[in-house]
Short mmCIF file of C-alpha atoms in Angstrom, two decimals:
data_model
loop_
_atom_site.label_atom_id
_atom_site.label_comp_id
_atom_site.label_asym_id
_atom_site.label_seq_id
_atom_site.Cartn_x
_atom_site.Cartn_y
_atom_site.Cartn_z
CA UNK A 1 26.73 -3.93 8.85
CA UNK A 2 25.71 -0.87 10.89
CA UNK A 3 29.06 0.84 10.46
CA UNK A 4 28.64 0.73 6.66
CA UNK A 5 25.26 2.43 7.03
CA UNK A 6 26.86 5.09 9.21
CA UNK A 7 29.32 5.77 6.38
CA UNK A 8 26.45 6.16 3.91
CA UNK A 9 26.28 2.69 2.28
CA UNK A 10 23.40 0.25 1.92
CA UNK A 11 25.81 -2.68 1.60
CA UNK A 12 29.47 -3.54 1.15
CA UNK A 13 30.59 -1.77 -2.06
CA UNK A 14 33.87 -3.68 -2.19
CA UNK A 15 32.62 -7.26 -1.99
CA UNK A 16 35.11 -9.71 -3.51
CA UNK A 17 32.68 -12.35 -4.79
CA UNK A 18 31.94 -12.30 -8.53
CA UNK A 19 28.94 -10.17 -9.51
CA UNK A 20 25.80 -12.20 -10.08
CA UNK A 21 23.09 -11.83 -12.72
CA UNK A 22 21.39 -9.03 -10.74
CA UNK A 23 24.23 -6.77 -12.00
CA UNK A 24 24.51 -5.16 -8.55
CA UNK A 25 27.89 -3.45 -8.58
CA UNK A 26 28.40 -3.91 -12.33
CA UNK A 27 30.67 -1.11 -13.57
CA UNK A 28 32.15 -0.17 -16.95
CA UNK A 29 32.07 -3.53 -18.73
CA UNK A 30 29.15 -2.76 -21.02
CA UNK A 31 31.12 -3.26 -24.26
CA UNK A 32 32.27 -6.74 -23.26
CA UNK A 33 28.80 -7.62 -21.93
CA UNK A 34 27.17 -6.54 -25.21
CA UNK A 35 29.70 -8.56 -27.24
CA UNK A 36 28.94 -11.68 -25.21
CA UNK A 37 25.20 -11.19 -25.56
CA UNK A 38 25.57 -11.02 -29.35
CA UNK A 39 27.57 -14.26 -29.30
CA UNK A 40 24.87 -16.02 -27.30
CA UNK A 41 22.09 -14.76 -29.57
CA UNK A 42 23.70 -16.71 -32.45
CA UNK A 43 22.93 -19.90 -30.48
CA UNK A 44 26.12 -21.59 -31.61
CA UNK A 45 29.88 -21.10 -31.48
CA UNK A 46 32.84 -21.22 -29.10
CA UNK A 47 33.89 -18.04 -27.31
CA UNK A 48 36.57 -17.17 -24.79
CA UNK A 49 36.61 -14.15 -22.49
CA UNK A 50 40.24 -13.19 -21.95
CA UNK A 51 41.74 -10.94 -19.30
CA UNK A 52 44.30 -10.71 -16.53
CA UNK A 53 43.66 -11.71 -12.92
CA UNK A 54 40.94 -9.80 -11.11
CA UNK A 55 39.45 -7.90 -14.07
CA UNK A 56 35.95 -9.41 -13.75
CA UNK A 57 35.91 -12.44 -16.07
CA UNK A 58 33.94 -14.64 -13.67
CA UNK A 59 31.52 -11.79 -12.95
CA UNK A 60 30.81 -11.44 -16.67
CA UNK A 61 30.35 -15.20 -16.89
CA UNK A 62 27.75 -15.05 -14.10
CA UNK A 63 25.98 -12.18 -15.84
CA UNK A 64 25.88 -14.19 -19.07
CA UNK A 65 24.40 -17.14 -17.18
CA UNK A 66 21.52 -14.92 -16.06
CA UNK A 67 21.13 -13.51 -19.58
CA UNK A 68 21.04 -17.04 -21.03
CA UNK A 69 18.33 -18.14 -18.60
CA UNK A 70 16.26 -15.06 -19.45
CA UNK A 71 16.53 -15.99 -23.14
CA UNK A 72 15.36 -19.56 -22.75
CA UNK A 73 18.71 -21.38 -22.76
CA UNK A 74 19.40 -24.59 -20.96
CA UNK A 75 22.71 -24.32 -19.13
CA UNK A 76 25.48 -26.74 -18.25
CA UNK A 77 28.07 -25.28 -15.88
CA UNK A 78 31.57 -26.67 -15.54
CA UNK A 79 34.83 -25.37 -14.17
CA UNK A 80 38.29 -26.08 -15.57
CA UNK A 81 39.65 -25.65 -12.05
CA UNK A 82 38.57 -29.27 -11.50
CA UNK A 83 39.28 -30.63 -14.98
CA UNK A 84 42.68 -32.01 -15.79
CA UNK A 85 41.77 -34.54 -18.49
CA UNK A 86 39.23 -35.38 -21.17
CA UNK A 87 37.55 -37.72 -18.73
CA UNK A 88 37.20 -35.02 -16.06
CA UNK A 89 35.69 -32.68 -18.65
CA UNK A 90 33.08 -35.15 -19.85
CA UNK A 91 32.31 -36.26 -16.30
CA UNK A 92 31.12 -32.71 -15.64
CA UNK A 93 29.22 -32.50 -18.92
CA UNK A 94 27.34 -35.73 -18.26
CA UNK A 95 26.54 -34.50 -14.74
CA UNK A 96 25.13 -31.36 -16.35
CA UNK A 97 22.90 -33.50 -18.58
CA UNK A 98 21.49 -35.17 -15.45
CA UNK A 99 20.16 -31.85 -14.18
CA UNK A 100 18.42 -31.21 -17.52
CA UNK A 101 16.73 -34.62 -17.81
CA UNK A 102 15.41 -34.29 -14.25
CA UNK A 103 13.69 -30.99 -15.11
CA UNK A 104 12.34 -31.84 -18.56
CA UNK A 105 10.40 -35.15 -18.88
CA UNK A 106 9.97 -34.80 -22.67
CA UNK A 107 13.74 -34.53 -23.19
CA UNK A 108 14.32 -37.35 -20.72
CA UNK A 109 12.03 -39.67 -22.71
CA UNK A 110 13.80 -38.90 -25.99
CA UNK A 111 17.26 -39.49 -24.47
CA UNK A 112 16.00 -42.75 -22.98
CA UNK A 113 14.99 -43.98 -26.46
CA UNK A 114 18.34 -42.86 -27.85
CA UNK A 115 20.27 -44.78 -25.18
CA UNK A 116 18.28 -47.95 -25.77
CA UNK A 117 18.38 -47.67 -29.56
CA UNK A 118 22.10 -46.99 -29.90
CA UNK A 119 23.00 -49.44 -27.11
CA UNK A 120 25.71 -47.03 -25.96
CA UNK A 121 24.53 -48.07 -22.54
CA UNK A 122 22.79 -51.43 -22.16
CA UNK A 123 20.99 -53.34 -19.41
CA UNK A 124 21.57 -57.01 -18.87
CA UNK A 125 20.60 -59.74 -16.45
CA UNK A 126 22.84 -60.30 -13.49
CA UNK A 127 24.54 -63.67 -13.33
CA UNK A 128 24.10 -63.91 -9.59
CA UNK A 129 22.57 -62.10 -6.66
CA UNK A 130 25.94 -60.76 -5.53
CA UNK A 131 27.08 -59.55 -8.95
CA UNK A 132 28.00 -55.86 -8.89
CA UNK A 133 27.63 -53.42 -11.79
CA UNK A 134 30.63 -53.69 -14.05
CA UNK A 135 32.48 -50.39 -13.65
CA UNK A 136 36.12 -50.25 -14.70
CA UNK A 137 36.60 -46.48 -14.85
CA UNK A 138 35.18 -43.28 -13.40
CA UNK A 139 33.60 -42.29 -16.68
CA UNK A 140 31.79 -45.63 -16.78
CA UNK A 141 30.41 -44.98 -13.31
CA UNK A 142 29.19 -41.53 -14.35
CA UNK A 143 27.48 -42.93 -17.44
CA UNK A 144 25.81 -45.72 -15.48
CA UNK A 145 24.49 -43.20 -12.97
CA UNK A 146 23.19 -41.05 -15.83
CA UNK A 147 21.51 -44.04 -17.49
CA UNK A 148 19.85 -45.02 -14.23
CA UNK A 149 18.33 -41.54 -13.92
CA UNK A 150 17.18 -41.45 -17.54
CA UNK A 151 15.89 -45.01 -17.95
CA UNK A 152 14.78 -45.30 -14.35
CA UNK A 153 14.18 -48.21 -12.04
CA UNK A 154 11.96 -51.16 -13.00
CA UNK A 155 10.30 -54.10 -11.31
CA UNK A 156 13.33 -56.14 -12.33
CA UNK A 157 15.73 -53.87 -10.46
CA UNK A 158 17.20 -56.72 -8.48
CA UNK A 159 17.91 -58.69 -11.64
CA UNK A 160 19.17 -55.90 -13.91
CA UNK A 161 22.46 -54.06 -14.06
CA UNK A 162 23.61 -51.26 -16.28
CA UNK A 163 26.69 -51.86 -18.35
CA UNK A 164 28.88 -49.49 -20.31
CA UNK A 165 32.26 -50.24 -21.92
CA UNK A 166 35.06 -48.36 -20.14
CA UNK A 167 35.74 -46.00 -23.00
CA UNK A 168 35.73 -42.23 -23.04
CA UNK A 169 34.23 -42.33 -26.53
CA UNK A 170 30.99 -43.69 -25.03
CA UNK A 171 30.68 -40.52 -22.94
CA UNK A 172 31.39 -38.33 -25.95
CA UNK A 173 28.74 -40.15 -28.00
CA UNK A 174 26.17 -39.91 -25.19
CA UNK A 175 26.84 -36.22 -24.78
CA UNK A 176 26.72 -35.38 -28.47
CA UNK A 177 23.52 -37.34 -29.11
CA UNK A 178 21.87 -35.90 -25.99
CA UNK A 179 22.69 -32.32 -26.94
CA UNK A 180 21.10 -32.83 -30.35
CA UNK A 181 17.92 -33.89 -28.61
CA UNK A 182 18.08 -30.97 -26.17
CA UNK A 183 18.72 -28.32 -28.80
CA UNK A 184 15.71 -29.54 -30.81
CA UNK A 185 13.68 -28.25 -27.86
CA UNK A 186 15.72 -25.33 -26.51
CA UNK A 187 19.12 -23.69 -27.10
CA UNK A 188 21.97 -24.98 -24.94
CA UNK A 189 25.00 -23.18 -23.54
CA UNK A 190 28.01 -24.63 -21.73
CA UNK A 191 29.57 -22.11 -19.37
CA UNK A 192 32.99 -22.89 -17.93
CA UNK A 193 35.51 -20.87 -15.95
CA UNK A 194 39.27 -20.96 -15.41
CA UNK A 195 40.61 -22.37 -18.67
CA UNK A 196 44.04 -21.08 -17.63
CA UNK A 197 44.06 -23.29 -14.50
CA UNK A 198 44.69 -26.40 -16.60
CA UNK A 199 48.15 -27.89 -16.71
CA UNK A 200 49.91 -27.10 -20.04
CA UNK A 201 49.41 -30.69 -21.16
CA UNK A 202 45.71 -30.75 -20.24
CA UNK A 203 45.19 -27.32 -21.81
CA UNK A 204 46.64 -28.55 -25.09
CA UNK A 205 44.70 -31.83 -25.01
CA UNK A 206 41.35 -30.32 -24.10
CA UNK A 207 41.58 -27.59 -26.72
CA UNK A 208 42.63 -29.92 -29.51
CA UNK A 209 40.58 -32.98 -28.70
CA UNK A 210 37.50 -31.69 -26.90
CA UNK A 211 36.62 -28.05 -27.41
CA UNK A 212 37.38 -28.24 -31.10
CA UNK A 213 35.13 -31.32 -31.36
CA UNK A 214 32.18 -29.98 -29.34
CA UNK A 215 28.89 -30.07 -31.27
CA UNK A 216 28.26 -27.03 -33.44
CA UNK A 217 24.62 -26.78 -32.32
CA UNK A 218 25.44 -25.31 -28.90
CA UNK A 219 27.24 -22.32 -27.40
CA UNK A 220 30.45 -22.79 -25.44
CA UNK A 221 31.68 -19.88 -23.30
CA UNK A 222 34.79 -19.93 -21.12
CA UNK A 223 37.35 -17.59 -19.54
CA UNK A 224 41.13 -17.51 -19.70
CA UNK A 225 44.13 -15.56 -18.50
CA UNK A 226 46.88 -15.72 -21.09
CA UNK A 227 49.46 -14.49 -18.57
CA UNK A 228 50.04 -18.08 -17.49
CA UNK A 229 50.19 -19.67 -20.91
CA UNK A 230 53.00 -20.35 -23.34
CA UNK A 231 52.90 -18.51 -26.66
CA UNK A 232 52.17 -21.87 -28.33
CA UNK A 233 49.06 -22.42 -26.20
CA UNK A 234 47.90 -18.81 -26.64
CA UNK A 235 48.10 -19.28 -30.41
CA UNK A 236 46.26 -22.60 -30.12
CA UNK A 237 43.42 -21.00 -28.14
CA UNK A 238 43.11 -18.15 -30.61
CA UNK A 239 42.72 -20.68 -33.44
CA UNK A 240 40.19 -22.87 -31.62
CA UNK A 241 37.70 -20.20 -30.54
CA UNK A 242 35.36 -18.43 -32.92
CA UNK A 243 35.93 -15.19 -31.03
CA UNK A 244 38.35 -13.97 -28.34
CA UNK A 245 36.79 -11.14 -26.30
CA UNK A 246 39.51 -9.22 -24.51
CA UNK A 247 38.93 -7.32 -21.27
CA UNK A 248 41.25 -4.28 -21.44
CA UNK A 249 43.86 -3.75 -18.75
CA UNK A 250 43.40 -0.96 -16.21
CA UNK A 251 46.40 1.30 -16.67
CA UNK A 252 45.44 4.81 -15.46
CA UNK A 253 44.21 6.47 -12.29
CA UNK A 254 41.10 7.65 -14.13
CA UNK A 255 40.23 4.07 -15.08
CA UNK A 256 40.64 2.74 -11.56
CA UNK A 257 38.56 5.64 -10.21
CA UNK A 258 35.68 4.62 -12.49
CA UNK A 259 35.51 1.25 -10.77
CA UNK A 260 36.12 2.43 -7.19
CA UNK A 261 33.65 5.31 -7.39
CA UNK A 262 31.22 3.24 -9.47
CA UNK A 263 31.10 0.52 -6.83
CA UNK A 264 30.55 3.07 -4.04
CA UNK A 265 27.78 4.85 -5.97
CA UNK A 266 26.02 1.52 -6.57
CA UNK A 267 25.76 1.00 -2.81
CA UNK A 268 25.35 4.63 -1.71
CA UNK A 269 22.29 5.86 0.20
CA UNK A 270 22.63 9.13 -1.69
CA UNK A 271 22.65 8.22 -5.38
CA UNK A 272 24.17 11.55 -6.42
CA UNK A 273 27.22 11.63 -4.14
CA UNK A 274 29.87 9.02 -3.32
CA UNK A 275 30.05 8.50 0.47
CA UNK A 276 33.87 8.36 0.55
CA UNK A 277 36.52 10.09 -1.54
CA UNK A 278 39.69 8.23 -2.49
CA UNK A 279 42.32 10.88 -3.39
CA UNK A 280 44.32 10.50 -6.60
CA UNK A 281 47.55 9.73 -4.73
CA UNK A 282 45.77 6.82 -3.03
CA UNK A 283 44.49 5.48 -6.36
CA UNK A 284 47.97 5.90 -7.88
CA UNK A 285 49.34 3.81 -5.02
CA UNK A 286 46.70 1.12 -5.57
CA UNK A 287 47.40 1.05 -9.30
CA UNK A 288 51.11 0.63 -8.65
CA UNK A 289 50.48 -2.13 -6.12
CA UNK A 290 47.77 -4.15 -7.89
CA UNK A 291 48.62 -3.45 -11.56
CA UNK A 292 44.90 -2.96 -12.19
CA UNK A 293 43.74 -6.13 -10.44
CA UNK A 294 40.27 -5.00 -9.33
CA UNK A 295 39.76 -7.81 -6.84
CA UNK A 296 42.91 -6.81 -4.96
CA UNK A 297 42.08 -3.10 -5.32
CA UNK A 298 38.68 -3.66 -3.71
CA UNK A 299 40.29 -5.74 -0.95
CA UNK A 300 42.55 -2.84 0.02
CA UNK A 301 39.75 -0.28 -0.32
CA UNK A 302 37.53 -2.29 2.02
CA UNK A 303 40.38 -2.75 4.49
CA UNK A 304 40.97 1.01 4.49
CA UNK A 305 37.36 1.95 5.20
CA UNK A 306 37.15 -0.72 7.92
CA UNK A 307 40.16 0.80 9.65
CA UNK A 308 39.89 4.50 8.79
CA UNK A 309 36.28 5.13 7.71
CA UNK A 310 36.12 8.18 5.47
CA UNK A 311 39.59 9.37 6.47
CA UNK A 312 41.36 7.90 3.46
CA UNK A 313 44.92 9.10 2.82
CA UNK A 314 48.03 7.71 1.16
CA UNK A 315 49.68 7.01 4.54
CA UNK A 316 46.59 5.18 5.79
CA UNK A 317 46.39 3.13 2.61
CA UNK A 318 50.08 2.15 2.88
CA UNK A 319 49.40 0.91 6.43
CA UNK A 320 46.34 -1.01 5.17
CA UNK A 321 48.29 -2.65 2.35
CA UNK A 322 51.09 -3.70 4.69
CA UNK A 323 48.64 -5.15 7.21
CA UNK A 324 46.71 -7.15 4.60
CA UNK A 325 49.84 -8.39 2.81
CA UNK A 326 51.50 -9.35 6.09
CA UNK A 327 48.43 -11.44 6.95
CA UNK A 328 48.51 -12.96 3.48
CA UNK A 329 52.19 -13.85 3.79
CA UNK A 330 51.56 -15.71 7.04
CA UNK A 331 49.54 -18.24 5.05
CA UNK A 332 52.11 -18.61 2.29
CA UNK A 333 54.15 -21.82 2.20
CA UNK A 334 57.69 -21.37 3.57
CA UNK A 335 59.16 -22.54 0.26
CA UNK A 336 57.21 -19.83 -1.53
CA UNK A 337 58.42 -17.27 0.99
CA UNK A 338 61.99 -18.32 0.18
CA UNK A 339 61.31 -17.50 -3.48
CA UNK A 340 60.14 -14.01 -2.50
CA UNK A 341 63.24 -13.52 -0.33
CA UNK A 342 65.46 -14.54 -3.24
CA UNK A 343 63.88 -11.79 -5.33
CA UNK A 344 64.85 -8.93 -3.04
CA UNK A 345 68.23 -8.02 -4.48
CA UNK A 346 67.54 -7.38 -8.17
CA UNK A 347 64.62 -5.57 -9.77
CA UNK A 348 63.46 -8.33 -12.15
CA UNK A 349 64.36 -11.96 -12.82
CA UNK A 350 63.83 -14.48 -15.56
CA UNK A 351 62.58 -17.95 -14.64
CA UNK A 352 66.02 -19.33 -15.52
CA UNK A 353 67.75 -16.89 -13.16
CA UNK A 354 65.38 -17.69 -10.31
CA UNK A 355 65.78 -21.41 -10.92
CA UNK A 356 69.55 -21.10 -10.47
CA UNK A 357 69.30 -18.83 -7.42
CA UNK A 358 66.69 -20.95 -5.64
CA UNK A 359 68.14 -24.25 -6.88
CA UNK A 360 64.69 -25.42 -8.01
CA UNK A 361 63.77 -27.08 -11.28
CA UNK A 362 62.09 -24.60 -13.65
CA UNK A 363 58.88 -26.63 -13.93
CA UNK A 364 58.46 -26.82 -10.15
CA UNK A 365 59.42 -23.18 -9.75
CA UNK A 366 56.86 -22.08 -12.33
CA UNK A 367 54.07 -23.79 -10.40
CA UNK A 368 54.99 -21.86 -7.26
CA UNK A 369 55.43 -18.56 -9.05
CA UNK A 370 52.04 -18.99 -10.71
CA UNK A 371 50.44 -19.30 -7.26
CA UNK A 372 52.25 -16.18 -6.05
CA UNK A 373 51.05 -14.28 -9.13
CA UNK A 374 47.49 -15.30 -8.25
CA UNK A 375 48.02 -13.82 -4.78
CA UNK A 376 49.38 -10.59 -6.28
CA UNK A 377 52.72 -11.11 -4.53
CA UNK A 378 54.68 -11.45 -7.79
CA UNK A 379 54.16 -9.62 -11.08
CA UNK A 380 55.14 -10.65 -14.58
CA UNK A 381 56.62 -8.51 -17.35
CA UNK A 382 55.94 -10.14 -20.72
CA UNK A 383 58.94 -10.36 -23.05
CA UNK A 384 56.69 -10.56 -26.11
CA UNK A 385 57.28 -12.84 -29.08
CA UNK A 386 60.68 -13.90 -30.35
CA UNK A 387 63.16 -16.68 -29.88
CA UNK A 388 65.39 -16.34 -26.83
CA UNK A 389 63.14 -13.85 -25.06
CA UNK A 390 62.10 -14.67 -21.50
CA UNK A 391 59.40 -13.12 -19.35
CA UNK A 392 60.66 -11.38 -16.21
CA UNK A 393 59.24 -11.40 -12.69
CA UNK A 394 59.43 -8.99 -9.77
CA UNK A 395 57.82 -8.28 -6.40
CA UNK A 396 56.26 -4.93 -5.33
CA UNK A 397 58.27 -2.64 -3.04
CA UNK A 398 55.76 -3.06 -0.20
CA UNK A 399 56.29 -6.84 -0.23
CA UNK A 400 60.05 -6.30 -0.01
CA UNK A 401 59.50 -4.11 3.06
CA UNK A 402 57.30 -6.73 4.75
CA UNK A 403 59.79 -9.52 4.06
CA UNK A 404 62.58 -7.47 5.55
#
């Protein structure tokens, strides 16, 4: 982008994608990074990286992926965004095993012997030319595909079919036995994102029945945002993981300046001077609007330099925020817009109050509010622990102005 070069940058300092293992743009997360590296060095254990929306959890996960590769780990990547059951979880894990056996013939041969010896997956003669592989569930299909890649094709391909009973336990056994074989050769890490995206039921099930039962000879690393979880599920997660690594909230202008200026310095032609100055009143405004959400902060910063270059002022930033939020609201479902409109009169609302006002069941309403929190259109005030206490929700003043 020529205009970025004219402003004194060698690239976009406010990119929104998670930072990769090159660490380009990595700012002020050294303590958390060092803690994660120590966890990985142990070569075993279950760890969760906890923080609010937009604080850099996925970026740290990407950095740890690069660190793990550099230290000889084999890696299986999954994402809880696409996992809503035990079966979904193990589908992804088995898929991850496929990538490993394709790269490492020695491991592939050992897993092949294990599969044949344990008869978790077996091969049998077809009864007729038109007989199809017996697949009665998705997990069975995944396992058959995995077995085909491990055991391979033979001269009897036309007469042989793979068979696996339609039980999730078969997948669990295959995974556990395979990881023992893998970790005899190299350390293994499972990296997964978005634990908080699970439904409450799936969250509870996966933590109790899967994560807690994962083999102890590997490292499991995931991310979570406790804002969206019940106190019961937060407590459950804290009991399941060997270590919860918290990313601190951004609560002051000085803290937000570290990230804004740090990003600009990382992409500055002149490594001693930041190309653009964001005044304190602008950073105060951003802190008030985003509540420390760095992703949203960077979105507004980029919008401001696109529109105003190095002429950054509070008035210009207000115009930028309104323009970006107005565009965002155009893509919001009309039912979600109605929720925002219902929140104009009072300062904060409990879920029960909003449910009555909007005439929507609390469970349905919570799903919509959660989406609006992700978009930074609604904020949550935690009520803390205690019976009868309810979290409260509100919308920023600038959103109220746009709605009006």
